XYZ file of N, CA and C in Angstrom:
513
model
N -27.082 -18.085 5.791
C -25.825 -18.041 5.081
C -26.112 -18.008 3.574
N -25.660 -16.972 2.986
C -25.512 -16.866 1.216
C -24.718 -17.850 0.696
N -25.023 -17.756 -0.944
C -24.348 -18.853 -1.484
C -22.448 -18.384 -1.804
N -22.844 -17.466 -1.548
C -21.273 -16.525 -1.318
C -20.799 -16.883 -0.076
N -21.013 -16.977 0.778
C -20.462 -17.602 1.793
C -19.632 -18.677 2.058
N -20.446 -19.764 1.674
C -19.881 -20.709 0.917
C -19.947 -21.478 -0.137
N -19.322 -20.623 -0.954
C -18.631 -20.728 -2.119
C -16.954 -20.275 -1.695
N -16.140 -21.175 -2.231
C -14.844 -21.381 -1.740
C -14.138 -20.488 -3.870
N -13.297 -20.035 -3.782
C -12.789 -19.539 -4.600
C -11.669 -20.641 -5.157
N -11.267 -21.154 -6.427
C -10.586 -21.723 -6.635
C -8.577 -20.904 -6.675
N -7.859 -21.675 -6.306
C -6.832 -20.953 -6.294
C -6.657 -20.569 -7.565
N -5.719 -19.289 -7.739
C -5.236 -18.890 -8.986
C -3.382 -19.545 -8.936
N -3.152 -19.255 -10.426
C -2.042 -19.943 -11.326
C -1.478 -19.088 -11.191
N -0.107 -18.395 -10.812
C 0.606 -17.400 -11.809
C 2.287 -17.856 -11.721
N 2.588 -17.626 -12.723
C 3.572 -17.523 -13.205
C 4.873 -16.818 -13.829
N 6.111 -16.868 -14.281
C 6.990 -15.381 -15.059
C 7.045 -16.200 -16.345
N 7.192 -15.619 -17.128
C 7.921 -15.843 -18.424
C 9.512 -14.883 -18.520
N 9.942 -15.203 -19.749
C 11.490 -14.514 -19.598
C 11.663 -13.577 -20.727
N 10.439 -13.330 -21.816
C 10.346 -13.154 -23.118
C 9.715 -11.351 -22.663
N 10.479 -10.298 -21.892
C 10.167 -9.001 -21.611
C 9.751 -8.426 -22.600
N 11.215 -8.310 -23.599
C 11.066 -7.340 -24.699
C 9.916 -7.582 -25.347
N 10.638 -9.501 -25.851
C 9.072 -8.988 -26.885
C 7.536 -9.224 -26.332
N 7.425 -9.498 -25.466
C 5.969 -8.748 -24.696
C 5.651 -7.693 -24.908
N 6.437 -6.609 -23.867
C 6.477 -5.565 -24.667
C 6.244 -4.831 -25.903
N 6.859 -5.325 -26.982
C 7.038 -5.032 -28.485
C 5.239 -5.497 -28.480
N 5.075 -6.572 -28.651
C 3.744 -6.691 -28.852
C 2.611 -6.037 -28.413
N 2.754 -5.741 -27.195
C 1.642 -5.031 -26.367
C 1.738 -3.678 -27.275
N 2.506 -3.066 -27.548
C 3.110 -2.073 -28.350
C 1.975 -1.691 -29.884
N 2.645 -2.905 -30.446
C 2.004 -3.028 -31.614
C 0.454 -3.418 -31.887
N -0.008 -4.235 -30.849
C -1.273 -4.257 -31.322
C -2.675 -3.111 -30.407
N -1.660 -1.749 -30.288
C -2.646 -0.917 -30.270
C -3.818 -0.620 -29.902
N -3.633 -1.178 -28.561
C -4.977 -1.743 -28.309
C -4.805 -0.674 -26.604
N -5.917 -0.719 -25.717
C -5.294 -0.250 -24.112
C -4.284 -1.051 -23.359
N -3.444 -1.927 -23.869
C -2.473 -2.708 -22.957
C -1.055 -1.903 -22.556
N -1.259 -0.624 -22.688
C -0.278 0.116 -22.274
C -0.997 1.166 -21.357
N -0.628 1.383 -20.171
C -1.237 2.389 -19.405
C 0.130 2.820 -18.227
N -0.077 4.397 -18.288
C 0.903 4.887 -17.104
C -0.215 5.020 -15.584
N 1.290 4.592 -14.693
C 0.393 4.159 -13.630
C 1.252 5.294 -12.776
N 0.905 6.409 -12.135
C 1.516 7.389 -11.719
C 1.711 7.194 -10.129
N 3.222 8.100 -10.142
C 3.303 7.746 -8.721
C 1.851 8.016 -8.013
N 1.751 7.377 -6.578
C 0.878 7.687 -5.431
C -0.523 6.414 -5.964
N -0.471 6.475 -7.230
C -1.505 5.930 -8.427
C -1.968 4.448 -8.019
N -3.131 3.781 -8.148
C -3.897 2.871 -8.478
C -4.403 2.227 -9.288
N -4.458 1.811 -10.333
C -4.664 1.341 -11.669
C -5.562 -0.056 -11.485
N -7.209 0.274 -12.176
C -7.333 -0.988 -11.586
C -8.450 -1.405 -13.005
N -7.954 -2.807 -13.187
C -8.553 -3.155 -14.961
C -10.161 -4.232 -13.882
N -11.071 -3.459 -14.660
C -12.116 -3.806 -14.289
C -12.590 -5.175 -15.709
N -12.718 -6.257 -15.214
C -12.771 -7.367 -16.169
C -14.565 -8.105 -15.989
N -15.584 -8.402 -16.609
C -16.331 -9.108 -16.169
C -16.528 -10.375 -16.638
N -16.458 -11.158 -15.821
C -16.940 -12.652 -15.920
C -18.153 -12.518 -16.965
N -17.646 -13.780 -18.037
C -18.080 -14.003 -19.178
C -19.275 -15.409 -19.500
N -20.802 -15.344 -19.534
C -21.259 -16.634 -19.481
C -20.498 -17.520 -20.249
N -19.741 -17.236 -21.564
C -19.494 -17.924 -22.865
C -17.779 -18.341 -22.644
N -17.588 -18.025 -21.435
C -15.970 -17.831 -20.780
C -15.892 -19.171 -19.633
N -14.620 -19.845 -19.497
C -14.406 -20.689 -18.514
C -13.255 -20.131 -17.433
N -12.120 -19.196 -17.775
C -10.890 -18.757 -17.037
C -10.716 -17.963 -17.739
N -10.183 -17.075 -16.841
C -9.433 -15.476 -17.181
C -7.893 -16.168 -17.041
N -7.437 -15.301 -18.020
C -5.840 -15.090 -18.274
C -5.176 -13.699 -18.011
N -4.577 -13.514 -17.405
C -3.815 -12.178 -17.552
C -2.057 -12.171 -17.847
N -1.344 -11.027 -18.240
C -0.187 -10.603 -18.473
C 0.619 -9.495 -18.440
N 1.491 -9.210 -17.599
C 1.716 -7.638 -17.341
C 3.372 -7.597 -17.179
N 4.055 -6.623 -17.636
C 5.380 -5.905 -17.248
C 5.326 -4.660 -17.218
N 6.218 -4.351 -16.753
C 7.149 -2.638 -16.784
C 8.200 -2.433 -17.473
N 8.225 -1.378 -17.301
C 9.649 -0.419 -17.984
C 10.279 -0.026 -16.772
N 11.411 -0.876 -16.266
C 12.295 -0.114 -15.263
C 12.083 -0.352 -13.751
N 10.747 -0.742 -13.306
C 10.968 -0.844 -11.893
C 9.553 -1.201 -11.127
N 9.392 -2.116 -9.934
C 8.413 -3.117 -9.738
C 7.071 -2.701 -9.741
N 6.179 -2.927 -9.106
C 4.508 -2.668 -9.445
C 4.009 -3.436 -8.696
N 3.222 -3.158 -7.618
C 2.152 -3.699 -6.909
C 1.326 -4.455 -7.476
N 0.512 -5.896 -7.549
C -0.139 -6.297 -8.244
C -1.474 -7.390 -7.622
N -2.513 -7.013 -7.433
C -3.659 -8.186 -6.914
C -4.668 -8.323 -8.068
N -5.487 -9.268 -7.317
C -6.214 -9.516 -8.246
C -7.854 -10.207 -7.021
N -9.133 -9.326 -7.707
C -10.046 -9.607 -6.616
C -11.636 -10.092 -7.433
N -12.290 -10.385 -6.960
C -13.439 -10.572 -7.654
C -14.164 -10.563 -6.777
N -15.637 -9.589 -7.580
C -16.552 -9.247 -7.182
C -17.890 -9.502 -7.713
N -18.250 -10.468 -6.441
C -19.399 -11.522 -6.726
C -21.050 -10.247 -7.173
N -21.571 -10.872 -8.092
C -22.979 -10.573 -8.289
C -22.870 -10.148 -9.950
N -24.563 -9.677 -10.393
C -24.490 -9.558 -11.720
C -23.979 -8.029 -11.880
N -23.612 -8.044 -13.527
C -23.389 -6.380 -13.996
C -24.082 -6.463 -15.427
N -24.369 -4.984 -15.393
C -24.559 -4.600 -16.499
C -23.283 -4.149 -17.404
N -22.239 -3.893 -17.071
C -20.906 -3.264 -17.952
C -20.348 -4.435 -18.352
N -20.166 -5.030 -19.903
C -19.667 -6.215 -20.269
C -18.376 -6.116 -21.071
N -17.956 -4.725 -21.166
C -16.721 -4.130 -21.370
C -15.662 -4.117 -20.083
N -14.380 -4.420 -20.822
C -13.282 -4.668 -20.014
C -12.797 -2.678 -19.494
N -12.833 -2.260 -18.741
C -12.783 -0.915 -18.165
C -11.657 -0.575 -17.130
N -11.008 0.662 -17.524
C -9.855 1.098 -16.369
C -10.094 2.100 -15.571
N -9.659 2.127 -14.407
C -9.956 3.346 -12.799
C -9.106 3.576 -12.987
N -8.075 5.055 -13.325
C -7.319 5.124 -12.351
C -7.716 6.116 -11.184
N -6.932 5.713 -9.771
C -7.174 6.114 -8.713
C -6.131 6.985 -7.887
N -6.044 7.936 -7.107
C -4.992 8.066 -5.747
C -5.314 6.681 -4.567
N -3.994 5.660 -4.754
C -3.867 5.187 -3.610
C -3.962 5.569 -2.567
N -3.967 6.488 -1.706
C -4.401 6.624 -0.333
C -5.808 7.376 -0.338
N -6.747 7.932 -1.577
C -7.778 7.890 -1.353
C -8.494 7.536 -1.635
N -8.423 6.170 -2.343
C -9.125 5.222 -2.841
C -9.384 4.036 -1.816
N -11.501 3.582 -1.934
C -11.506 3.001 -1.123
C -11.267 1.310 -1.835
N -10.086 0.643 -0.499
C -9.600 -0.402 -1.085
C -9.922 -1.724 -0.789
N -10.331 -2.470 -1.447
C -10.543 -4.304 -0.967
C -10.064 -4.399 0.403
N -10.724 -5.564 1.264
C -9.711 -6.265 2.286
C -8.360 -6.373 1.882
N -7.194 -6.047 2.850
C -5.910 -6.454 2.483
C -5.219 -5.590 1.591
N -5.522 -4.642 1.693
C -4.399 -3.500 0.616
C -4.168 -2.338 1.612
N -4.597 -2.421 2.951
C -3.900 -2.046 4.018
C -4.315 -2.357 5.229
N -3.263 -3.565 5.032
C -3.471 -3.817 6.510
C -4.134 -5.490 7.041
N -5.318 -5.459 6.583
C -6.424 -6.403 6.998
C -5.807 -7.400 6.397
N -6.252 -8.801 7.176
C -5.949 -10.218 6.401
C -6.379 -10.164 5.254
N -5.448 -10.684 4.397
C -6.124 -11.659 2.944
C -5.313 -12.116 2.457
N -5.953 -13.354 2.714
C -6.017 -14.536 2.411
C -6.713 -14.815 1.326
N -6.192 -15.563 -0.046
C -7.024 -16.010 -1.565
C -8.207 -16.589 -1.066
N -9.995 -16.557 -1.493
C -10.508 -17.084 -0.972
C -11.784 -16.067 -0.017
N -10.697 -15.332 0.503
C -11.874 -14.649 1.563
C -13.086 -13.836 1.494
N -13.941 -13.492 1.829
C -14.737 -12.617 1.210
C -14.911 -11.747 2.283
N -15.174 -10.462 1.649
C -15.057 -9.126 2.746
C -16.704 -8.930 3.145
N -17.071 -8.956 4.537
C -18.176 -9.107 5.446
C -18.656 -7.549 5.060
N -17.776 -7.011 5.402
C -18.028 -5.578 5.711
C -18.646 -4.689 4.527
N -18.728 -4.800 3.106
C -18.752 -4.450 1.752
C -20.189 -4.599 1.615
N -20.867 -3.705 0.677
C -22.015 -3.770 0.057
C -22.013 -4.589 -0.837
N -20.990 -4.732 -1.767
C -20.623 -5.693 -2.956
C -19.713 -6.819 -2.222
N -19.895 -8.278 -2.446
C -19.523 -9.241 -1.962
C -18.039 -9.210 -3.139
N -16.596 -9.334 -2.012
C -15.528 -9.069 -3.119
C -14.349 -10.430 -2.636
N -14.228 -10.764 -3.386
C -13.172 -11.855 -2.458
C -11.787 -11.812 -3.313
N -10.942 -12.021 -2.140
C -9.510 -12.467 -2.409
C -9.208 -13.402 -3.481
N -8.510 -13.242 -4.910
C -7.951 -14.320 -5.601
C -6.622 -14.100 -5.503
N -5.453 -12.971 -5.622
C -4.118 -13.214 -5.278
C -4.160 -12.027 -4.440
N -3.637 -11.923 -3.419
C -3.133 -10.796 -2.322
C -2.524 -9.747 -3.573
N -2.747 -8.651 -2.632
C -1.101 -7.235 -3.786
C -0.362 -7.432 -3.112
N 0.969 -8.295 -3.660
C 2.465 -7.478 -3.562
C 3.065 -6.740 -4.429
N 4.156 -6.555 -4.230
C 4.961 -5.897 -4.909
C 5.966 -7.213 -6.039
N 5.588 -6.953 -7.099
C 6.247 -7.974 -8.127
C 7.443 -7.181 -9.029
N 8.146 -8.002 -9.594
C 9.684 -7.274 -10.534
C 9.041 -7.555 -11.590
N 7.883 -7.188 -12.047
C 7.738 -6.892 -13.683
C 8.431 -6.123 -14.719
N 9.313 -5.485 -13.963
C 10.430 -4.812 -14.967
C 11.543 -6.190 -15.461
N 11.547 -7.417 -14.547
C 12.643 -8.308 -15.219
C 12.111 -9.557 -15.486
N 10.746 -9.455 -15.511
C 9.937 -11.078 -15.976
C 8.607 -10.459 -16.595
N 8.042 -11.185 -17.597
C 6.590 -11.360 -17.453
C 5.948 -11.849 -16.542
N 4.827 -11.253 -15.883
C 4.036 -12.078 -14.785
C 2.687 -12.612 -15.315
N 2.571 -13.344 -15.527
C 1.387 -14.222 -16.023
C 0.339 -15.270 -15.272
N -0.932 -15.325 -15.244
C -1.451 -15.902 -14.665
C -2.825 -16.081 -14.957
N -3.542 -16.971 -14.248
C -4.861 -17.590 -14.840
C -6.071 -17.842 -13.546
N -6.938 -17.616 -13.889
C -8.180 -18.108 -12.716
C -9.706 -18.537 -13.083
N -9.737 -19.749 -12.990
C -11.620 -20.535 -12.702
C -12.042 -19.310 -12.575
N -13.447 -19.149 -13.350
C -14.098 -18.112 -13.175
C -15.102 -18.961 -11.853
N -15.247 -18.411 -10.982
C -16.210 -18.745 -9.653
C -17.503 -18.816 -9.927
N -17.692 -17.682 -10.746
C -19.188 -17.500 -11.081
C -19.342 -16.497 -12.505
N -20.469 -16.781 -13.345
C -20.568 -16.136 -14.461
C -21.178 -14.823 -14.608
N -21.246 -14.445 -12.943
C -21.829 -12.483 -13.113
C -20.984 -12.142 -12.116
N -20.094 -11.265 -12.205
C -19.122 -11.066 -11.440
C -17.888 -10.180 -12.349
N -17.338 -9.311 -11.789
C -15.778 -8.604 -12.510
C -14.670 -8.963 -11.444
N -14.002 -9.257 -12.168
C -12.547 -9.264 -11.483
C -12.033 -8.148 -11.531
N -11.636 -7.681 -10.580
C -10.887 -6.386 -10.401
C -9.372 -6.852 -10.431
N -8.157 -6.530 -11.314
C -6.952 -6.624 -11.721
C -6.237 -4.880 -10.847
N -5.670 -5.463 -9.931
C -5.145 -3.762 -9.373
C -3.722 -4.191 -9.470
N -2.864 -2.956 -10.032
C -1.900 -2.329 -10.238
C -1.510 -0.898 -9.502
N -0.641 -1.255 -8.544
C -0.703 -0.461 -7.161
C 0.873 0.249 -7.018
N 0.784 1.009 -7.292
C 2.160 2.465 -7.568
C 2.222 3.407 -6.199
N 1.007 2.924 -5.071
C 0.936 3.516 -4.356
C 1.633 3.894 -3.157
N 3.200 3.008 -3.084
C 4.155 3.203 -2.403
C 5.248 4.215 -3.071
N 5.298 5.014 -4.372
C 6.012 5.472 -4.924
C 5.778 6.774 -4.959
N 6.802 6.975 -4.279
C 6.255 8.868 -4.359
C 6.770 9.446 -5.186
N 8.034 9.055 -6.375
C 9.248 9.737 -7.174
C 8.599 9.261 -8.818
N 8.426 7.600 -8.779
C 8.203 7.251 -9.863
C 6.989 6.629 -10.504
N 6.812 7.044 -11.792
C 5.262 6.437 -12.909
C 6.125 5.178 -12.947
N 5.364 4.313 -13.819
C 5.271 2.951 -14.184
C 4.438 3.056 -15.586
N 5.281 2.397 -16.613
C 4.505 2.277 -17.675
C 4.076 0.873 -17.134
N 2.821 0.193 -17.920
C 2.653 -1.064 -17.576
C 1.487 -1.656 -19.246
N 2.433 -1.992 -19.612
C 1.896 -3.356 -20.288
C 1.295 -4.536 -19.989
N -0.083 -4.686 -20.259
C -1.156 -5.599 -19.784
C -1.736 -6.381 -21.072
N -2.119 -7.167 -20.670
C -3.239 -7.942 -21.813
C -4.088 -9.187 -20.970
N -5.604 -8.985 -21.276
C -6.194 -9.614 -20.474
C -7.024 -10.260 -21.318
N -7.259 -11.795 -21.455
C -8.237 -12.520 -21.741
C -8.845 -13.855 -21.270
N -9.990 -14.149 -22.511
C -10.453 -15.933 -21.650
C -10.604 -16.955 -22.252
N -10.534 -18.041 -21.836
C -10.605 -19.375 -22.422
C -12.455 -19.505 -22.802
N -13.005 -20.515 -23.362
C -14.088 -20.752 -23.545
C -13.981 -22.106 -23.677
């Protein structure tokens, strides 16, 4: 048995705020990648890596107009990419974590089947980021590792999604 095995994932935090606009407005202004269109059929997925000099990831996300699929996964082992990085993907031909069709997941789990050891921190649902901020936080598990942040449009066959993000960490 690996130390991934057991190793238990700490639960994640999340939360809404009520402050849309000016989220928004901000994400806006400081010009940075926290604005990305997430196209129908689309996958959007913010590749984050666990930081030695880091204790918890923070994240923050809305829309313009209408809901957004949203998980959040981490993927145990070291990297060389120490830049925060975006995929976008076609949802149905993109290959996806445990649990983004179909399979259990459960926060916590780790997928057997994977070359890269990836485990569950929040399942994807479908969230109303068009009428809250969704905000949330997670124990980093381990200090070589990316969290994969997915933003999942992939039930939408008519409509994009703008999506305002901002991702950082405590130390």
């Amino acid at each position: 048995m690996s130390l991934y095995d057991i190793r238990r994932l700490a639960e994640a935090k999340m939360w809404i705020r009520g402050d849309l606009e000016q989220f928004k407005a901000t994400i806006r202004s400081e010009r940075t990648r926290g604005v990305q269109t997430v196209g129908q059929g689309q996958v959007v997925t913010v590749r984050v890596p666990a930081r030695a000099d880091g204790t918890c990831l923070f994240w923050e996300f809305a829309t313009d107009g209408f809901d957004l699929g949203f998980g959040v996964w981490f993927e145990w082992g070291p990297t060389t990419q120490y830049e925060v990085t975006v995929e976008v993907s076609e949802g149905a031909d993109e290959e996806q974590p445990p649990g983004e069709e179909g399979a259990v997941s459960s926060p916590g789990q780790v997928a057997e089947d994977r070359p890269a050891r990836i485990s569950c921190v929040v399942p994807v649902y479908r969230r109303d980021c068009h009428l809250h901020v969704y905000a949330g936080s997670h124990r980093f598990p381990a200090h070589e590792g990316v969290y994969l942040l997915k933003f999942d449009n992939s039930y939408s066959l008519w409509r994009a999604k703008t999506l305002y993000y901002r991702v950082f960490y405590t130390r």
